[in-house]
């Protein structure tokens, strides 16, 4: 028994073709939207590529861009088919292409559903990428004279100001690295010498943070040096909420920003997938309803359209059987080639003996 079997007359077929033509052009605009989302996300990721460890995060925007282009191409082509289906003479040339086209549409819809899921599932990969990238970026903060790294200080400072964050996981991350360049240290000073000697790696570590960690909303002037020394500042306790530095780490801030953006894009892509599925089902109904016209010379006669010629179970069994037949056919061909090779070898041997 056919799945979603519907009876059509001429009027219903025309309405279906016209409705599908309109839906396909809506799908073209949806494809442009998906393409634009991918392009926007790619630009946003490029802005902060210096604090990302690898390029895996670009898989999502690249996939969205590709799906957007394919959506425009597929739906533009389908719109032409639906328009020509109103004229039997024009539709005749599309008949041989419809089945392969619908198969391609099915594969495309699987891909776009997969991309929508990836948008929701990329949080874990993005988290590790940001954690390692920010850690490396903070190490290069002081290298303002090193070619290729001189921009890192500005990048980190602008990042912390824009996202109201400090460090990788928090402001204490700055205590573990030397973020002040040696060119700004007075090595004749006893304090500087003692601090460097006290560190095994010979680094100048301080309980301070860059100015970009300061919260401008705090009523108190920013305390960015000797952050953990309560006695160095009047009426100060760094463990209270009065600490006038951003408490949130930049990894968390960026992860929240990008994962929120990707989740929104995934939801939009999922809606586009649902719309594409409805278009594909409608196109299949149109195709089968036109194919099942009993008298082609009488376009006004009734016909039946369906999504699947058999139910899901029978269709699945038929697909498996076709795959098995294809496998057997390949094995037979391989066996025939082997036999031909053996016969050729025997003939050559006989010829050599004679």
Coordinates of C-alpha atoms in Angstrom, one line a residue:
X1 CA 0.0 0.0 0.0
X2 CA 1.3 3.4 -1.0
X3 CA 2.4 5.9 1.6
X4 CA 0.4 9.3 1.7
X5 CA -1.7 8.4 -1.3
X6 CA -3.7 11.4 -2.6
X7 CA -6.2 11.7 -5.5
X8 CA -5.7 14.6 -7.8
X9 CA -7.8 16.2 -10.6
X10 CA -6.5 18.9 -13.0
X11 CA -7.4 21.7 -10.7
X12 CA -5.6 20.2 -7.7
X13 CA -2.5 19.4 -9.8
X14 CA -2.3 23.0 -11.0
X15 CA -2.7 24.3 -7.4
X16 CA 0.0 22.0 -6.2
X17 CA 2.4 23.0 -8.9
X18 CA 1.7 26.7 -8.3
X19 CA 2.1 26.3 -4.5
X20 CA 5.3 24.4 -5.0
X21 CA 6.7 27.0 -7.3
X22 CA 6.1 29.7 -4.7
X23 CA 7.5 27.5 -1.9
X24 CA 10.6 26.8 -3.9
X25 CA 11.3 30.5 -4.3
X26 CA 10.8 31.0 -0.6
X27 CA 13.3 28.2 -0.1
X28 CA 15.8 30.1 -2.4
X29 CA 15.5 33.1 0.0
X30 CA 15.9 30.6 2.9
X31 CA 19.1 29.4 1.3
X32 CA 20.4 32.9 1.0
X33 CA 19.6 33.3 4.8
X34 CA 21.6 30.2 5.6
X35 CA 24.5 31.3 3.4
X36 CA 24.4 34.8 5.1
X37 CA 24.5 33.2 8.6
X38 CA 27.5 31.0 7.7
X39 CA 29.3 34.0 6.2
X40 CA 28.5 36.1 9.3
X41 CA 29.7 33.4 11.7
X42 CA 32.9 32.9 9.6
X43 CA 33.7 36.6 9.9
X44 CA 33.0 36.6 13.6
X45 CA 35.4 33.6 14.1
X46 CA 38.0 35.2 11.9
X47 CA 38.0 38.3 14.1
X48 CA 39.3 36.2 17.0
X49 CA 41.2 33.5 15.3
X50 CA 44.3 34.5 17.2
X51 CA 42.8 33.2 20.4
X52 CA 41.6 29.9 18.9
X53 CA 43.8 26.9 18.8
X54 CA 42.8 25.4 15.5
X55 CA 40.5 25.8 12.5
X56 CA 38.0 23.1 13.4
X57 CA 35.5 25.7 14.5
X58 CA 35.2 26.9 10.9
X59 CA 33.5 23.6 10.0
X60 CA 30.1 25.0 11.0
X61 CA 30.3 28.3 9.0
X62 CA 31.7 26.5 5.9
X63 CA 28.9 23.9 6.1
X64 CA 26.3 26.6 6.4
X65 CA 27.7 28.5 3.4
X66 CA 27.8 25.2 1.3
X67 CA 24.2 24.3 2.3
X68 CA 23.0 27.8 1.5
X69 CA 24.5 27.6 -2.0
X70 CA 23.1 24.1 -2.6
X71 CA 19.7 25.2 -1.3
X72 CA 19.6 28.1 -3.8
X73 CA 20.6 25.8 -6.7
X74 CA 18.3 22.9 -5.8
X75 CA 15.2 25.1 -5.2
X76 CA 15.8 27.3 -8.2
X77 CA 15.9 24.1 -10.4
X78 CA 12.8 22.7 -8.7
X79 CA 10.9 26.0 -9.2
X80 CA 11.6 25.7 -13.0
X81 CA 10.3 22.1 -13.0
X82 CA 7.1 23.1 -11.1
X83 CA 6.5 26.0 -13.6
X84 CA 7.0 23.7 -16.6
X85 CA 4.7 21.0 -15.1
X86 CA 1.7 23.2 -16.0
X87 CA 2.6 22.5 -19.7
X88 CA 2.7 18.7 -20.6
X89 CA 5.0 19.4 -23.5
X90 CA 7.5 21.2 -21.4
X91 CA 7.2 18.8 -18.5
X92 CA 8.1 15.8 -20.8
X93 CA 11.8 16.8 -20.9
X94 CA 12.0 16.8 -17.1
X95 CA 10.5 13.3 -16.5
X96 CA 13.7 11.3 -16.8
X97 CA 15.5 13.7 -14.4
X98 CA 12.9 13.7 -11.6
X99 CA 13.8 10.5 -9.9
X100 CA 17.6 11.2 -9.7
X101 CA 16.8 14.8 -8.7
X102 CA 14.5 13.6 -5.8
X103 CA 17.2 11.2 -4.7
X104 CA 19.7 14.1 -4.6
X105 CA 17.1 16.2 -2.7
X106 CA 16.8 13.4 -0.1
X107 CA 20.6 13.4 0.4
X108 CA 20.7 17.2 0.6
X109 CA 18.0 17.1 3.3
X110 CA 20.0 14.6 5.3
X111 CA 23.1 16.9 5.1
X112 CA 21.2 20.0 6.1
X113 CA 19.7 18.1 9.1
X114 CA 23.2 17.0 10.0
X115 CA 24.5 20.6 9.8
X116 CA 21.7 21.8 12.1
X117 CA 22.7 19.2 14.7
X118 CA 26.3 20.1 14.5
X119 CA 25.4 23.7 15.3
X120 CA 24.0 22.5 18.6
X121 CA 26.8 20.0 19.3
X122 CA 29.9 22.1 18.6
X123 CA 30.1 23.5 22.1
X124 CA 32.5 20.9 23.5
X125 CA 35.0 21.3 20.6
X126 CA 34.7 25.1 20.7
X127 CA 35.4 25.0 24.5
X128 CA 38.7 23.2 24.1
X129 CA 39.7 25.3 21.1
X130 CA 39.1 28.5 23.1
X131 CA 40.8 27.3 26.3
X132 CA 44.1 26.4 24.5
X133 CA 44.0 29.4 22.2
X134 CA 43.4 31.9 25.0
X135 CA 46.2 30.2 27.1
X136 CA 48.7 30.6 24.2
X137 CA 47.5 34.2 23.5
X138 CA 48.1 35.3 27.1
X139 CA 51.6 33.9 26.9
X140 CA 52.4 36.2 24.0
X141 CA 50.8 39.2 25.5
X142 CA 54.1 40.8 26.4
X143 CA 55.8 40.1 23.1
X144 CA 55.0 43.6 21.6
X145 CA 58.4 43.7 19.8
X146 CA 58.3 40.2 18.3
X147 CA 57.2 40.0 14.7
X148 CA 54.0 38.1 14.3
X149 CA 53.0 38.6 17.9
X150 CA 53.1 42.3 18.4
X151 CA 49.3 42.5 17.8
X152 CA 48.5 40.0 20.6
X153 CA 48.4 42.6 23.4
X154 CA 45.9 44.7 21.6
X155 CA 43.8 41.7 20.7
X156 CA 43.6 40.4 24.3
X157 CA 42.9 43.9 25.7
X158 CA 40.1 44.6 23.2
X159 CA 38.7 41.1 23.9
X160 CA 38.6 41.7 27.6
X161 CA 37.0 45.1 27.3
X162 CA 34.4 44.0 24.7
X163 CA 33.3 40.9 26.5
X164 CA 33.9 42.2 30.1
X165 CA 36.1 39.3 31.0
X166 CA 39.6 38.7 32.4
X167 CA 42.0 35.9 31.8
X168 CA 41.2 32.4 30.5
X169 CA 39.2 31.0 33.4
X170 CA 39.5 34.1 35.6
X171 CA 41.7 37.0 36.6
X172 CA 44.1 34.8 38.6
X173 CA 45.3 33.3 35.3
X174 CA 47.4 36.4 34.9
X175 CA 49.3 35.7 38.1
X176 CA 50.8 32.5 36.5
X177 CA 52.4 34.2 33.5
X178 CA 54.8 37.0 32.9
X179 CA 52.6 39.5 31.0
X180 CA 54.9 42.5 31.5
X181 CA 57.6 42.8 28.8
X182 CA 61.3 42.8 30.0
X183 CA 61.8 46.2 28.2
X184 CA 59.7 47.8 30.9
X185 CA 61.5 46.2 33.9
X186 CA 64.3 47.9 35.8
X187 CA 66.7 45.0 36.3
X188 CA 68.9 47.1 38.6
X189 CA 66.0 47.2 41.1
X190 CA 66.3 44.9 44.0
X191 CA 62.6 44.1 44.0
X192 CA 62.7 43.0 40.4
X193 CA 65.8 40.9 40.9
X194 CA 64.3 39.2 44.0
X195 CA 61.0 38.5 42.2
X196 CA 62.8 36.9 39.2
X197 CA 65.2 34.9 41.4
X198 CA 62.3 33.6 43.5
X199 CA 60.8 32.0 40.4
X200 CA 62.2 28.7 39.1
X201 CA 61.7 29.7 35.5
X202 CA 63.2 33.2 35.9
X203 CA 60.0 34.9 35.1
X204 CA 58.7 38.2 36.6
X205 CA 55.4 37.1 38.1
X206 CA 53.1 39.6 39.9
X207 CA 49.6 39.4 41.5
X208 CA 48.5 41.9 38.9
X209 CA 46.4 42.1 35.8
X210 CA 46.3 44.2 32.6
X211 CA 44.2 47.4 32.7
X212 CA 41.6 45.9 30.4
X213 CA 40.5 43.6 33.3
X214 CA 39.2 46.7 35.2
X215 CA 35.5 47.1 35.6
X216 CA 34.6 50.8 34.8
X217 CA 31.3 50.4 36.7
X218 CA 33.2 50.1 40.0
X219 CA 33.1 53.3 42.1
X220 CA 36.7 52.7 43.3
X221 CA 39.7 53.4 41.1
X222 CA 40.9 50.1 39.6
X223 CA 43.3 48.0 41.7
X224 CA 45.2 46.0 39.1
X225 CA 48.5 45.6 41.0
X226 CA 48.9 43.7 44.4
X227 CA 45.4 42.4 43.9
X228 CA 45.8 39.8 46.7
X229 CA 47.5 42.1 49.1
X230 CA 44.8 43.6 51.3
X231 CA 47.3 45.7 53.4
X232 CA 48.6 47.5 50.3
X233 CA 45.2 49.3 49.8
X234 CA 42.9 51.1 52.2
X235 CA 39.6 49.4 53.1
X236 CA 40.2 46.6 50.7
X237 CA 39.5 42.9 50.7
X238 CA 40.1 41.1 47.4
X239 CA 37.9 38.1 48.4
X240 CA 34.7 40.2 48.6
X241 CA 32.4 41.4 45.9
X242 CA 34.0 44.8 45.9
X243 CA 36.9 43.5 43.8
X244 CA 36.8 45.9 40.8
X245 CA 38.0 43.4 38.2
X246 CA 35.9 41.3 35.8
X247 CA 35.4 38.0 37.5
X248 CA 34.3 36.0 34.4
X249 CA 36.9 34.3 32.3
X250 CA 37.1 35.1 28.6
X251 CA 36.8 31.4 27.7
X252 CA 33.3 31.3 29.3
X253 CA 32.3 34.7 27.8
X254 CA 33.4 33.7 24.3
X255 CA 31.9 30.2 24.6
X256 CA 28.6 31.7 25.7
X257 CA 28.7 34.2 22.8
X258 CA 29.5 31.7 20.0
X259 CA 27.5 28.8 21.3
X260 CA 24.4 31.0 21.6
X261 CA 25.0 32.2 18.1
X262 CA 25.4 28.7 16.8
X263 CA 22.3 27.5 18.6
X264 CA 20.2 30.2 17.1
X265 CA 21.6 29.4 13.6
X266 CA 21.0 25.7 14.3
X267 CA 17.3 26.4 15.1
X268 CA 16.9 28.5 11.9
X269 CA 18.6 25.7 9.9
X270 CA 16.3 23.2 11.4
X271 CA 13.3 25.3 10.3
X272 CA 14.7 25.5 6.8
X273 CA 15.2 21.7 6.8
X274 CA 11.5 21.2 7.8
X275 CA 10.5 23.6 4.9
X276 CA 12.8 21.8 2.5
X277 CA 11.3 18.4 3.5
X278 CA 7.7 19.7 2.8
X279 CA 8.9 21.0 -0.6
X280 CA 10.4 17.6 -1.4
X281 CA 7.3 15.7 -0.3
X282 CA 5.1 18.1 -2.4
X283 CA 7.4 17.6 -5.4
X284 CA 7.2 13.9 -5.1
X285 CA 3.4 14.0 -5.0
X286 CA 3.4 16.2 -8.1
X287 CA 5.8 13.9 -9.9
X288 CA 3.7 10.7 -9.1
X289 CA 0.4 12.4 -9.8
X290 CA 1.6 13.4 -13.3
X291 CA 3.2 10.0 -13.9
X292 CA 0.0 8.1 -13.0
X293 CA -2.2 10.0 -15.5
X294 CA -3.9 7.1 -17.4
X295 CA -4.7 9.1 -20.5
X296 CA -1.9 11.6 -21.3
X297 CA -4.1 13.1 -24.1
X298 CA -6.7 14.0 -21.5
X299 CA -4.9 16.3 -19.0
X300 CA -8.2 16.8 -17.1
X301 CA -8.5 13.2 -16.0
X302 CA -7.9 12.1 -12.4
X303 CA -4.7 10.6 -11.1
X304 CA -3.1 9.4 -7.9
X305 CA 0.0 10.7 -6.2
X306 CA 2.0 9.2 -3.4
X307 CA 5.3 9.7 -1.5
X308 CA 6.3 6.1 -1.4
X309 CA 4.9 3.4 -3.7
X310 CA 4.9 0.9 -0.9
X311 CA 4.9 1.3 2.9
X312 CA 8.1 2.1 4.9
X313 CA 8.8 -1.6 5.7
X314 CA 8.5 -2.8 2.1
X315 CA 10.4 0.1 0.8
X316 CA 13.3 -0.6 3.2
X317 CA 13.3 -4.3 2.2
X318 CA 13.3 -3.4 -1.5
X319 CA 16.3 -1.0 -0.9
X320 CA 18.2 -3.7 0.9
X321 CA 17.6 -6.2 -1.9
X322 CA 18.7 -3.7 -4.5
X323 CA 21.9 -3.2 -2.5
X324 CA 22.5 -6.9 -2.3
X325 CA 21.9 -7.3 -6.0
X326 CA 24.4 -4.5 -6.7
X327 CA 27.0 -6.3 -4.5
X328 CA 26.5 -9.6 -6.2
X329 CA 26.7 -8.0 -9.6
X330 CA 30.1 -6.4 -8.7
X331 CA 31.3 -9.8 -7.4
X332 CA 30.3 -11.5 -10.6
X333 CA 32.1 -8.8 -12.6
X334 CA 35.2 -9.2 -10.5
X335 CA 35.0 -13.0 -10.9
X336 CA 34.6 -12.7 -14.7
X337 CA 37.6 -10.5 -14.9
X338 CA 39.6 -13.0 -12.9
X339 CA 38.5 -15.8 -15.1
X340 CA 39.4 -13.9 -18.2
X341 CA 42.8 -13.2 -16.8
X342 CA 43.4 -16.9 -16.0
X343 CA 42.3 -17.9 -19.5
X344 CA 44.6 -15.2 -21.0
X345 CA 47.5 -16.6 -18.9
X346 CA 46.8 -20.2 -20.1
X347 CA 46.6 -19.1 -23.7
X348 CA 49.9 -17.2 -23.4
X349 CA 51.5 -20.3 -21.8
X350 CA 50.3 -22.6 -24.6
X351 CA 51.6 -20.2 -27.2
X352 CA 55.0 -20.1 -25.5
X353 CA 55.2 -23.9 -25.4
X354 CA 54.3 -24.3 -29.0

